[in-house]
Structures are given as structure tokens and as C-alpha cells.
Amino acid sequence: MIACRDLHMDYRSGHVTKHVLKGVSFAINPRDRIGLLGRNGAGKSTLIRLIGGVEMPTSGKVVRRMTCSWPLGFTGGFQGSLTGYDNARFIARIYDKSYAEMRDFIEDFTELGSNLKMPVKIYSSGMRARLAFALSLAIEFECYLIDEVIMVGDKNFQNKCKAEFFEKRTDRALLLASHSLEMVKQYCNRAIVLHDGKATLYEDVAQAVAIYEKL
Amino acid sequence: MTGFNAGLRVQIKVIQALTSRELMTRFGRENIGFLWIMVEPLLFAGLVGLVWSFIKAPDSSGINIFAFVMTGYVPLTFLRHSFGRSANIFVANSSLLYHRQVKVLDFIIVRVLIELVGAMMAYIFAGIILAFLGLFPFPADIGSLVLGWAIYVFFVFALCTILAPLSEVSEVVEKLVPISIYISIPFSGVFNLAAWLPPNVRDALMWSPLVSGMELMRYGAFGSAVTPYYDIPKALGLSLVCLLVGLILCRRVRRTMTVT
């Protein structure tokens, strides 16, 4: 279980303070597939970063009782000047996994071939997404935090993700921030709508989608 | 206690991974790579020693000028590089903070560690070369030499934990880092022995852990040719206070940091 307890998050720039989250509480249980809906700037990425422990909330608490991936998104997690292989080696080391196994898995899953010998900074966002997913799948987290990024992949990659998350690893939890309502409807069993710094959890995904569409 | 041990094990893994990553990005795979870290302070000490040997009369204590400059300059290079590398490391490495087990303190530890290994190698290498030319004695007291280094390194590390978070929140501090290095030169005992100074100045300098460390190092290397002045309790106490302030600052800055 991962529990968010009354999370508040302010961003300050000079004298301007923006209250992004104003008291968010909910729990992610094992096997939960939670869709995270909200308009641009509603705080989806911020919430995911707080749950992933990348940033710290202004007040409130995140309790992690299961292992949780880093936020899989467009940025972060990689050292741009290093190659795909070097990044994989770094991540294998800090998560205490065997690099040889990880290398075999990412070669197979990403299909990036010789691109893995190139610095990550020249990768397209789709290529980065492939690498990030491959690495996090090789580590086998209990909960995956996904920030939009499945959508940048091509059909082949999306199918692979579906197979890995929704067929092979059905025992894992997932928090999926997405603007693809199709995807949320198809794969999530619960959904959260973020609006005005507050989060509302719906057990009925169709209801959440209907409310989100009216925002 | 098992929680602490598990945490320690993870941090050691992270530090190992960060170290090899740092070495790879800094020196690349080609070139003489890691050797540069050793050659660079060596060249510097050698050239400064050469210039000094022309402009300064030989010292009556019988210590060779190259040996004297080397023993002062290599630790100073370590200090200079450690300070310089501590500026803005949190934001520069922030993409790695996506991984929860990577802590900002790890960045500082790794940078100081790499500089330390380089400085140690340079010190030993230069010592061997100078000894081969008959300009450097076999260390008279290895215990004092190591203790001096330990005090010096501990204080430099403690200062880095203060400089690193401050450089993130204030541009002024970032600009002050190079200046602070030059200011620290007279207080670090690089170019002089405390014994050469008037007693009141010497007493004041005992507040600098750098001087205590340097004096002990020199005594360890040259033995009775120098009369060392040092104050270990003061040096350790001051370093601990700095470290405590630094750890608090690191924590505060990390809490409000925006990670991109």
C-alpha cells in the first residue's frame, strides 16, 4: 500500500506562491490500476513526483509500504551525457540488480540496437520512454508511476507495455497520469480527478471520465 | 539496527555507482583518463616549486623547497577542487534524484572522495619522485602524517556540505566560492610553518583546522626539522560544528528543491 496523507504542495518563485495541491489524500492498494485525470497544470506530475519521492511536499506525508518506481515521464532518471548502456549499468547498481540480466532484458524490450551505445541526450522521447520502461520492468517494482509517457510510444511499444503491465504483471499496482481517456477506461479500475488542488477518487472509472470531460 | 544496516548498504552501492559514473563523465573512456587527476596537481606543485626555488633563498631548516611546496600545494589543490566541485551540484545532478535512494549528500561525498584519491596519489607519487632525487625524506612519523590528512579532509568535507546547499539558494555564494578559496590560503598553512610566525598570530591560526592538519602533515613528513603547532580538539570541534550546520542546510535545501 502507498498512502498519501493530506499532501500540500506550494511552488514559490520570488513573491508569487502557487498552491498546486491543497490537501490530497488517497491510497494505492496492491493490484490497483488508478487513472489520474486532470487538465494541464492541475498537478498530475507534481502528485506523481511527490509519491515517487523526487520532491518533498510542503506539508503532509507519503507512506510507502510497497516498492515504487521512479516517475516514468519525459524527463529525469537518466544522465544525458552517458550512453543507454551506461545508464542501465548505473541503475542496475543503485537498485542492486544484476547488470547482465538487465542488459539482456533492455536489448530485447527496447529494440534500440546500437542506439544503446549513444548518449541518452540524443534520444527521441519515444526512445527514452522505451529505455525507462525497460529498466523499470527489469527491476520489478510493486507499484509503477507513469506520467503520460506511454502515449509517445509507437503501436509496437504500446502493445509491449500492455502485454507487460496488463497481462504478465497483473499483481502490480499502477498510477497512470494520462489524457488518453480510452486507455484509462480500458485498463483502470479506479480513477482520480485532480481539480483545483483537490483530488477526488472514483470507484467507477466511467463516472470519473464524465466529470473530467465537463471540467 | 537492521534498517540502518540496510540503508548503509544501499548508500554504499549508490556511492560506488556515482563514483564510476563521475569518473566516466569527467575523464571519458579514452585518454589517460583517471591519471589526469594525479598529474594535474603534480604539474602545479612542480612548477610552483621551480619558480620558488629561484626567487627564495634556501631555508635554514634544511627542508627542500620542492618538498615544502609539494606538501603544501597538494592539499590546497584538494581543497580548491573540492570547493569548486561542490558549487551547484544539486541541480546539476538533479535528474539522478529521481531515484529515491540517491541523496544530495552522496553527491558531495563522491566529489570529495574522488578529489581525495587524486590528491593522495599525487602526494605519494610526488613524494616517491622527490625521494628518488634525494629531496624528500622517508616520512618520519606516518601516524602524524595520516592524522594531519584526516583532519584536513574532514574539515574540507564539512565546509563542502555548507557550500553546496548555499550555492543553490544564493548566486552570491556561488560567486564567492572562488574568492573564499584565495582567502583561505593564508589560513591553511600552505606556504609557511606556524613556527615562523609571531606567537599571537600563531595562537589565532590554531582556530583553523587547516593549519593544524597541515602542521601535522609536515611534521609527519619532515620530522624534527619542523616544530609543529596544532590543536586537535579545536580542529575536530570546529569541523563537527561545520558538518552539523552543513547537514541541516542540505536537508532544508533538498526539501524545497524543484527537481527537473
Short mmCIF file of C-alpha atoms in Angstrom, two decimals:
data_model
loop_
_atom_site.label_atom_id
_atom_site.label_comp_id
_atom_site.label_asym_id
_atom_site.label_seq_id
_atom_site.Cartn_x
_atom_site.Cartn_y
_atom_site.Cartn_z
CA MET A 1 0.00 0.00 0.00
CA ILE A 2 1.06 3.57 -0.66
CA ALA A 3 -0.84 6.24 1.24
CA CYS A 4 -0.90 9.97 0.65
CA ARG A 5 -1.94 11.88 3.73
CA ASP A 6 -3.13 15.45 3.32
CA LEU A 7 -0.49 16.47 0.78
CA HIS A 8 0.02 20.16 0.22
CA MET A 9 2.46 21.49 -2.32
CA ASP A 10 3.42 25.10 -2.95
CA TYR A 11 5.82 26.33 -5.57
CA ARG A 12 7.38 29.67 -4.84
CA SER A 13 9.02 31.96 -7.35
CA GLY A 14 10.04 35.31 -5.97
CA HIS A 15 6.97 36.70 -4.24
CA VAL A 16 4.49 34.59 -6.15
CA THR A 17 3.34 31.38 -4.50
CA LYS A 18 1.32 28.82 -6.40
CA HIS A 19 -0.65 26.30 -4.38
CA VAL A 20 -0.64 23.27 -6.62
CA LEU A 21 -2.01 20.69 -4.20
CA LYS A 22 -4.30 21.68 -1.34
CA GLY A 23 -4.79 18.59 0.74
CA VAL A 24 -4.67 15.37 -1.28
CA SER A 25 -5.34 12.06 0.48
CA PHE A 26 -5.79 8.62 -1.04
CA ALA A 27 -4.26 5.16 -1.00
CA ILE A 28 -2.90 2.87 -3.71
CA ASN A 29 -3.52 -0.77 -2.83
CA PRO A 30 -1.75 -3.76 -4.39
CA ARG A 31 -3.22 -4.62 -7.83
CA ASP A 32 -4.86 -1.18 -8.07
CA ARG A 33 -4.92 0.38 -11.54
CA ILE A 34 -5.56 4.04 -10.90
CA GLY A 35 -6.04 6.54 -13.69
CA LEU A 36 -5.03 10.12 -12.85
CA LEU A 37 -7.07 12.68 -14.75
CA GLY A 38 -6.78 16.44 -14.74
CA ARG A 39 -6.30 19.36 -17.06
CA ASN A 40 -2.87 20.75 -17.93
CA GLY A 41 -1.34 22.28 -14.81
CA ALA A 42 -3.77 20.57 -12.43
CA GLY A 43 -0.86 18.96 -10.59
CA LYS A 44 -0.74 15.42 -12.00
CA SER A 45 3.02 15.40 -12.48
CA THR A 46 3.55 17.12 -9.14
CA LEU A 47 1.49 14.47 -7.36
CA ILE A 48 3.41 11.69 -9.10
CA ARG A 49 6.72 13.27 -8.16
CA LEU A 50 5.68 13.53 -4.52
CA ILE A 51 4.62 9.87 -4.46
CA GLY A 52 7.89 8.90 -6.14
CA GLY A 53 9.85 10.88 -3.53
CA VAL A 54 11.50 13.12 -6.13
CA GLU A 55 10.22 16.23 -4.42
CA MET A 56 9.01 16.69 -0.87
CA PRO A 57 5.54 18.01 -0.02
CA THR A 58 5.21 21.38 1.71
CA SER A 59 3.16 19.52 4.30
CA GLY A 60 1.60 16.08 4.59
CA LYS A 61 3.12 12.67 4.20
CA VAL A 62 3.61 9.84 1.71
CA VAL A 63 3.77 6.40 3.35
CA ARG A 64 5.29 3.70 1.14
CA ARG A 65 4.66 0.11 2.14
CA MET A 66 5.50 -1.29 -1.29
CA THR A 67 8.39 -0.68 -3.64
CA CYS A 68 7.63 2.09 -6.03
CA SER A 69 9.25 3.04 -9.34
CA TRP A 70 10.67 6.46 -10.07
CA PRO A 71 8.22 8.60 -12.07
CA LEU A 72 8.39 7.33 -15.66
CA GLY A 73 7.99 10.50 -17.65
CA PHE A 74 9.56 12.70 -20.29
CA THR A 75 12.36 13.88 -18.07
CA GLY A 76 14.50 12.66 -15.24
CA GLY A 77 16.09 9.42 -14.22
CA PHE A 78 18.87 9.47 -16.79
CA GLN A 79 22.23 11.12 -17.16
CA GLY A 80 22.04 12.62 -20.65
CA SER A 81 25.75 12.56 -21.40
CA LEU A 82 26.01 8.82 -20.72
CA THR A 83 25.02 6.08 -23.15
CA GLY A 84 21.95 3.89 -22.74
CA TYR A 85 24.16 1.04 -21.56
CA ASP A 86 25.96 3.23 -19.03
CA ASN A 87 22.67 4.48 -17.64
CA ALA A 88 21.48 0.89 -17.38
CA ARG A 89 24.63 -0.05 -15.52
CA PHE A 90 24.16 2.85 -13.12
CA ILE A 91 20.55 1.96 -12.44
CA ALA A 92 21.34 -1.75 -12.05
CA ARG A 93 23.93 -0.81 -9.43
CA ILE A 94 21.80 1.51 -7.36
CA TYR A 95 18.82 -0.88 -7.38
CA ASP A 96 21.13 -3.82 -6.65
CA LYS A 97 20.26 -5.88 -9.75
CA SER A 98 22.48 -7.93 -11.99
CA TYR A 99 23.65 -5.78 -14.90
CA ALA A 100 24.00 -8.72 -17.29
CA GLU A 101 20.34 -9.70 -16.87
CA MET A 102 19.24 -6.11 -17.13
CA ARG A 103 21.24 -5.60 -20.31
CA ASP A 104 19.70 -8.64 -21.96
CA PHE A 105 16.22 -7.50 -20.96
CA ILE A 106 16.58 -3.94 -22.23
CA GLU A 107 18.14 -5.07 -25.50
CA ASP A 108 15.18 -7.32 -26.06
CA PHE A 109 12.45 -4.95 -24.85
CA THR A 110 13.66 -1.62 -26.27
CA GLU A 111 14.77 -2.95 -29.69
CA LEU A 112 17.07 0.08 -29.78
CA GLY A 113 20.06 -1.92 -31.03
CA SER A 114 23.20 0.16 -31.50
CA ASN A 115 21.40 3.28 -30.23
CA LEU A 116 22.08 1.96 -26.75
CA LYS A 117 25.71 2.88 -27.36
CA MET A 118 24.75 6.51 -27.96
CA PRO A 119 24.31 9.22 -25.29
CA VAL A 120 20.76 9.37 -23.96
CA LYS A 121 20.55 13.12 -24.62
CA ILE A 122 20.20 12.50 -28.36
CA TYR A 123 17.33 10.00 -27.91
CA SER A 124 13.84 10.91 -29.06
CA SER A 125 11.16 10.94 -26.37
CA GLY A 126 9.87 7.61 -27.67
CA MET A 127 13.31 6.05 -27.35
CA ARG A 128 13.71 7.42 -23.85
CA ALA A 129 10.33 6.03 -22.91
CA ARG A 130 11.35 2.60 -24.18
CA LEU A 131 14.52 2.66 -22.14
CA ALA A 132 12.82 3.93 -18.98
CA PHE A 133 10.10 1.29 -19.18
CA ALA A 134 12.56 -1.49 -19.90
CA LEU A 135 14.71 -0.53 -16.91
CA SER A 136 11.81 -0.22 -14.51
CA LEU A 137 10.31 -3.51 -15.69
CA ALA A 138 13.64 -5.24 -15.19
CA ILE A 139 13.74 -4.02 -11.59
CA GLU A 140 10.23 -5.41 -10.86
CA PHE A 141 8.61 -2.74 -8.72
CA GLU A 142 5.35 -3.38 -6.88
CA CYS A 143 3.95 -0.05 -7.98
CA TYR A 144 4.64 1.82 -11.21
CA LEU A 145 4.21 5.58 -11.56
CA ILE A 146 3.60 6.52 -15.17
CA ASP A 147 3.43 10.15 -16.21
CA GLU A 148 1.87 10.36 -19.67
CA VAL A 149 4.77 8.72 -21.34
CA ILE A 150 3.21 5.54 -22.80
CA MET A 151 1.46 7.77 -25.31
CA VAL A 152 4.67 8.89 -27.01
CA GLY A 153 5.46 5.32 -28.00
CA ASP A 154 4.55 3.77 -31.32
CA LYS A 155 2.00 0.97 -31.72
CA ASN A 156 4.60 -1.74 -31.20
CA PHE A 157 5.77 -0.17 -27.94
CA GLN A 158 2.24 0.38 -26.65
CA ASN A 159 1.45 -3.26 -27.32
CA LYS A 160 4.55 -4.31 -25.45
CA CYS A 161 3.61 -2.16 -22.48
CA LYS A 162 0.12 -3.58 -22.48
CA ALA A 163 1.46 -7.11 -22.53
CA GLU A 164 3.92 -6.43 -19.70
CA PHE A 165 1.60 -4.46 -17.43
CA PHE A 166 -1.82 -5.86 -18.15
CA GLU A 167 -1.11 -9.47 -18.99
CA LYS A 168 2.14 -10.53 -17.29
CA ARG A 169 2.22 -8.32 -14.22
CA THR A 170 -1.39 -8.22 -13.11
CA ASP A 171 -0.34 -8.31 -9.46
CA ARG A 172 1.31 -4.88 -9.65
CA ALA A 173 -0.18 -1.51 -8.84
CA LEU A 174 -0.20 1.29 -11.36
CA LEU A 175 -0.77 5.02 -11.19
CA LEU A 176 -1.28 6.29 -14.71
CA ALA A 177 -1.49 10.01 -15.45
CA SER A 178 -2.97 10.30 -18.89
CA HIS A 179 -5.00 12.36 -21.30
CA SER A 180 -5.90 9.22 -23.20
CA LEU A 181 -9.37 8.51 -21.87
CA GLU A 182 -9.52 5.34 -23.95
CA MET A 183 -6.55 3.92 -22.14
CA VAL A 184 -7.85 4.88 -18.70
CA LYS A 185 -11.27 3.40 -19.45
CA GLN A 186 -9.79 0.22 -20.81
CA TYR A 187 -7.22 -0.54 -18.12
CA CYS A 188 -8.01 1.24 -14.87
CA ASN A 189 -10.28 0.01 -12.11
CA ARG A 190 -10.38 3.33 -10.28
CA ALA A 191 -9.70 6.92 -11.25
CA ILE A 192 -8.75 10.17 -9.61
CA VAL A 193 -9.79 13.57 -10.91
CA LEU A 194 -7.45 16.40 -9.88
CA HIS A 195 -9.03 19.82 -9.95
CA ASP A 196 -8.29 23.00 -8.02
CA GLY A 197 -5.65 21.28 -5.92
CA LYS A 198 -8.07 18.65 -4.66
CA ALA A 199 -8.23 15.01 -5.65
CA THR A 200 -11.44 13.03 -5.85
CA LEU A 201 -11.26 9.27 -6.12
CA TYR A 202 -13.97 7.44 -8.07
CA GLU A 203 -14.50 3.71 -7.91
CA ASP A 204 -16.35 3.98 -11.21
CA VAL A 205 -13.97 4.99 -13.98
CA ALA A 206 -16.77 5.96 -16.39
CA GLN A 207 -18.11 8.44 -13.84
CA ALA A 208 -14.64 9.96 -13.36
CA VAL A 209 -14.20 10.34 -17.09
CA ALA A 210 -17.59 12.02 -17.40
CA ILE A 211 -16.68 14.51 -14.66
CA TYR A 212 -13.26 15.16 -16.18
CA GLU A 213 -14.81 15.88 -19.57
CA LYS A 214 -17.02 18.58 -18.07
CA LEU A 215 -14.08 20.46 -16.47
CA MET B 1 19.58 -1.62 13.60
CA THR B 2 18.81 -3.79 10.56
CA GLY B 3 17.12 -0.77 8.99
CA PHE B 4 20.29 1.23 9.47
CA ASN B 5 22.49 -1.52 8.03
CA ALA B 6 20.24 -1.95 5.00
CA GLY B 7 20.27 1.81 4.46
CA LEU B 8 24.04 1.92 4.77
CA ARG B 9 24.39 -0.91 2.24
CA VAL B 10 22.20 0.98 -0.25
CA GLN B 11 24.18 4.20 0.26
CA ILE B 12 27.47 2.36 -0.35
CA LYS B 13 26.05 0.97 -3.60
CA VAL B 14 24.89 4.44 -4.62
CA ILE B 15 28.28 5.97 -3.84
CA GLN B 16 30.06 3.27 -5.86
CA ALA B 17 27.73 3.80 -8.83
CA LEU B 18 28.01 7.59 -8.63
CA THR B 19 31.79 7.39 -8.40
CA SER B 20 32.22 5.31 -11.52
CA ARG B 21 29.67 7.48 -13.34
CA GLU B 22 31.51 10.62 -12.26
CA LEU B 23 34.86 9.25 -13.40
CA MET B 24 33.38 8.24 -16.74
CA THR B 25 31.74 11.60 -17.46
CA ARG B 26 34.74 13.54 -16.30
CA PHE B 27 37.63 11.70 -17.85
CA GLY B 28 35.95 9.73 -20.60
CA ARG B 29 36.99 6.29 -21.71
CA GLU B 30 39.92 7.31 -23.85
CA ASN B 31 42.88 9.47 -22.98
CA ILE B 32 44.96 8.79 -19.89
CA GLY B 33 41.70 9.41 -18.06
CA PHE B 34 42.00 8.89 -14.37
CA LEU B 35 45.71 9.64 -14.37
CA TRP B 36 44.97 13.31 -15.06
CA ILE B 37 43.63 13.74 -11.57
CA MET B 38 47.09 12.85 -10.32
CA VAL B 39 49.21 14.60 -12.94
CA GLU B 40 47.44 17.93 -12.63
CA PRO B 41 48.31 18.83 -9.01
CA LEU B 42 51.74 17.35 -9.60
CA LEU B 43 52.48 19.67 -12.51
CA PHE B 44 51.24 22.59 -10.50
CA ALA B 45 53.32 21.79 -7.43
CA GLY B 46 56.36 21.12 -9.60
CA LEU B 47 56.13 24.43 -11.46
CA VAL B 48 55.42 26.49 -8.35
CA GLY B 49 58.30 24.77 -6.60
CA LEU B 50 60.56 25.59 -9.55
CA VAL B 51 59.63 29.28 -9.51
CA TRP B 52 60.06 29.46 -5.76
CA SER B 53 63.43 27.82 -5.80
CA PHE B 54 64.66 30.71 -7.98
CA ILE B 55 63.15 33.59 -6.04
CA LYS B 56 63.57 32.37 -2.45
CA ALA B 57 66.70 31.71 -0.51
CA PRO B 58 67.05 28.19 0.85
CA ASP B 59 65.55 27.75 4.28
CA SER B 60 67.83 27.16 7.23
CA SER B 61 65.73 24.23 8.42
CA GLY B 62 67.16 22.17 5.61
CA ILE B 63 63.82 21.23 4.10
CA ASN B 64 63.99 21.19 0.34
CA ILE B 65 61.85 23.85 -1.31
CA PHE B 66 60.23 21.43 -3.77
CA ALA B 67 59.30 19.10 -0.93
CA PHE B 68 57.93 22.00 1.11
CA VAL B 69 55.82 23.40 -1.73
CA MET B 70 54.56 19.96 -2.69
CA THR B 71 53.42 19.13 0.84
CA GLY B 72 51.53 22.42 0.96
CA TYR B 73 50.24 22.59 -2.53
CA VAL B 74 48.74 19.14 -2.99
CA PRO B 75 46.36 19.53 -0.01
CA LEU B 76 45.49 23.05 -1.20
CA THR B 77 44.63 21.70 -4.64
CA PHE B 78 42.39 19.16 -2.94
CA LEU B 79 40.65 21.97 -1.06
CA ARG B 80 40.33 24.15 -4.13
CA HIS B 81 38.87 21.38 -6.28
CA SER B 82 36.55 20.15 -3.55
CA PHE B 83 35.13 23.64 -3.02
CA GLY B 84 34.87 24.31 -6.73
CA ARG B 85 33.15 20.99 -7.43
CA SER B 86 30.68 21.46 -4.59
CA ALA B 87 29.08 24.50 -6.20
CA ASN B 88 25.74 23.82 -7.86
CA ILE B 89 25.98 20.04 -7.71
CA PHE B 90 22.41 19.50 -6.55
CA VAL B 91 20.75 21.00 -9.60
CA ALA B 92 23.43 19.74 -11.99
CA ASN B 93 22.78 16.17 -10.87
CA SER B 94 19.09 16.56 -10.22
CA SER B 95 17.97 14.05 -12.85
CA LEU B 96 19.52 11.37 -10.64
CA LEU B 97 17.39 12.48 -7.70
CA TYR B 98 14.51 10.75 -9.49
CA HIS B 99 15.88 7.65 -7.84
CA ARG B 100 14.84 7.92 -4.21
CA GLN B 101 17.91 6.21 -2.79
CA VAL B 102 20.20 8.86 -4.28
CA LYS B 103 20.72 11.58 -1.67
CA VAL B 104 22.22 15.02 -2.17
CA LEU B 105 24.86 14.19 0.42
CA ASP B 106 26.05 11.33 -1.83
CA PHE B 107 26.95 13.89 -4.50
CA ILE B 108 29.20 15.76 -2.07
CA ILE B 109 30.78 12.59 -0.68
CA VAL B 110 31.57 11.32 -4.17
CA ARG B 111 33.15 14.55 -5.38
CA VAL B 112 35.29 14.96 -2.27
CA LEU B 113 36.25 11.29 -2.40
CA ILE B 114 37.46 11.49 -5.99
CA GLU B 115 39.45 14.63 -5.26
CA LEU B 116 40.92 12.96 -2.18
CA VAL B 117 42.04 9.85 -4.06
CA GLY B 118 43.63 12.04 -6.73
CA ALA B 119 45.39 14.21 -4.15
CA MET B 120 46.63 11.17 -2.22
CA MET B 121 48.01 9.59 -5.36
CA ALA B 122 49.68 12.85 -6.34
CA TYR B 123 51.16 13.22 -2.85
CA ILE B 124 52.57 9.71 -2.80
CA PHE B 125 53.77 9.83 -6.39
CA ALA B 126 55.48 13.21 -5.91
CA GLY B 127 56.97 12.03 -2.62
CA ILE B 128 58.47 8.98 -4.31
CA ILE B 129 59.91 11.03 -7.17
CA LEU B 130 61.38 13.64 -4.82
CA ALA B 131 62.76 10.92 -2.56
CA PHE B 132 64.37 9.31 -5.59
CA LEU B 133 66.13 12.63 -6.29
CA GLY B 134 67.17 12.80 -2.64
CA LEU B 135 64.95 15.82 -1.93
CA PHE B 136 62.33 14.14 0.27
CA PRO B 137 62.97 12.11 3.41
CA PHE B 138 61.17 8.90 4.28
CA PRO B 139 58.17 10.10 6.40
CA ALA B 140 59.42 10.49 9.94
CA ASP B 141 56.05 9.79 11.56
CA ILE B 142 53.43 8.17 9.36
CA GLY B 143 50.84 8.37 12.17
CA SER B 144 51.07 12.19 12.28
CA LEU B 145 51.01 12.37 8.50
CA VAL B 146 47.79 10.36 8.28
CA LEU B 147 46.22 12.18 11.23
CA GLY B 148 47.05 15.54 9.64
CA TRP B 149 45.47 14.48 6.36
CA ALA B 150 42.40 13.15 8.17
CA ILE B 151 41.84 16.44 9.99
CA TYR B 152 42.36 18.43 6.80
CA VAL B 153 39.97 16.24 4.77
CA PHE B 154 37.30 16.18 7.47
CA PHE B 155 37.23 19.97 7.68
CA VAL B 156 37.18 20.42 3.90
CA PHE B 157 34.31 17.94 3.64
CA ALA B 158 32.39 19.72 6.40
CA LEU B 159 32.82 23.05 4.58
CA CYS B 160 31.63 21.45 1.33
CA THR B 161 28.38 20.38 2.99
CA ILE B 162 27.80 24.06 3.77
CA LEU B 163 28.93 25.48 0.43
CA ALA B 164 26.95 23.05 -1.73
CA PRO B 165 23.43 23.87 -0.43
CA LEU B 166 24.22 27.59 -0.08
CA SER B 167 25.37 27.80 -3.69
CA GLU B 168 21.94 26.50 -4.74
CA VAL B 169 19.95 29.16 -2.92
CA SER B 170 22.18 32.15 -3.42
CA GLU B 171 24.03 33.26 -6.50
CA VAL B 172 26.24 35.43 -4.31
CA VAL B 173 27.61 32.37 -2.53
CA GLU B 174 28.22 30.68 -5.85
CA LYS B 175 30.35 33.64 -6.95
CA LEU B 176 32.08 33.79 -3.57
CA VAL B 177 33.36 30.22 -3.76
CA PRO B 178 36.48 31.03 -5.86
CA ILE B 179 37.21 34.06 -3.67
CA SER B 180 36.84 32.04 -0.48
CA ILE B 181 39.49 29.70 -1.79
CA TYR B 182 42.01 32.51 -2.15
CA ILE B 183 41.10 33.93 1.23
CA SER B 184 41.67 30.55 2.82
CA ILE B 185 45.28 30.35 1.58
CA PRO B 186 46.87 32.37 4.43
CA PHE B 187 44.79 30.38 6.94
CA SER B 188 45.69 27.00 5.55
CA GLY B 189 49.41 26.97 6.32
CA VAL B 190 50.30 26.23 2.72
CA PHE B 191 53.31 28.48 2.29
CA ASN B 192 54.57 28.79 5.82
CA LEU B 193 55.08 26.96 9.07
CA ALA B 194 53.32 28.20 12.18
CA ALA B 195 56.74 28.25 13.86
CA TRP B 196 57.81 31.14 11.63
CA LEU B 197 55.02 33.38 12.91
CA PRO B 198 54.79 35.62 15.99
CA PRO B 199 53.08 33.80 18.91
CA ASN B 200 49.89 35.90 18.87
CA VAL B 201 49.30 35.23 15.15
CA ARG B 202 50.10 31.58 15.72
CA ASP B 203 47.51 31.32 18.50
CA ALA B 204 44.88 32.87 16.27
CA LEU B 205 45.72 30.42 13.48
CA MET B 206 45.08 27.48 15.80
CA TRP B 207 41.40 28.20 15.15
CA SER B 208 41.96 26.97 11.61
CA PRO B 209 41.71 23.17 11.36
CA LEU B 210 43.53 23.50 8.04
CA VAL B 211 46.63 24.82 9.83
CA SER B 212 46.52 22.06 12.45
CA GLY B 213 46.17 19.47 9.71
CA MET B 214 48.96 20.93 7.63
CA GLU B 215 51.36 21.24 10.57
CA LEU B 216 50.77 17.62 11.49
CA MET B 217 51.30 16.51 7.89
CA ARG B 218 54.58 18.44 7.67
CA TYR B 219 55.77 17.08 10.99
CA GLY B 220 54.86 13.59 9.80
CA ALA B 221 56.86 14.08 6.63
CA PHE B 222 59.91 16.03 7.83
CA GLY B 223 60.10 15.03 11.49
CA SER B 224 62.26 17.11 13.79
CA ALA B 225 63.13 19.58 11.00
CA VAL B 226 59.83 21.30 11.86
CA THR B 227 58.29 22.27 15.18
CA PRO B 228 54.60 21.59 14.71
CA TYR B 229 51.83 23.66 16.30
CA TYR B 230 48.40 22.13 16.34
CA ASP B 231 45.22 21.91 18.39
CA ILE B 232 43.34 18.70 17.67
CA PRO B 233 40.29 19.26 19.95
CA LYS B 234 39.73 22.71 18.42
CA ALA B 235 40.12 21.34 14.89
CA LEU B 236 37.71 18.45 15.43
CA GLY B 237 35.20 20.57 17.36
CA LEU B 238 35.10 23.23 14.68
CA SER B 239 34.78 20.63 11.93
CA LEU B 240 31.90 18.91 13.72
CA VAL B 241 30.05 22.22 14.15
CA CYS B 242 30.51 22.97 10.44
CA LEU B 243 29.35 19.47 9.50
CA LEU B 244 26.23 19.80 11.64
CA VAL B 245 25.35 23.17 10.08
CA GLY B 246 26.05 21.69 6.64
CA LEU B 247 23.81 18.66 7.16
CA ILE B 248 20.96 20.87 8.33
CA LEU B 249 21.39 23.14 5.30
CA CYS B 250 21.50 20.16 2.90
CA ARG B 251 18.27 18.83 4.33
CA ARG B 252 16.49 22.17 4.18
CA VAL B 253 17.56 22.92 0.63
CA ARG B 254 16.62 19.43 -0.59
CA ARG B 255 13.13 19.75 0.89
CA THR B 256 12.31 22.85 -1.12
CA MET B 257 14.24 21.95 -4.25
CA THR B 258 12.49 21.73 -7.60
CA VAL B 259 13.82 18.69 -9.41
CA THR B 260 13.76 18.87 -13.18
#
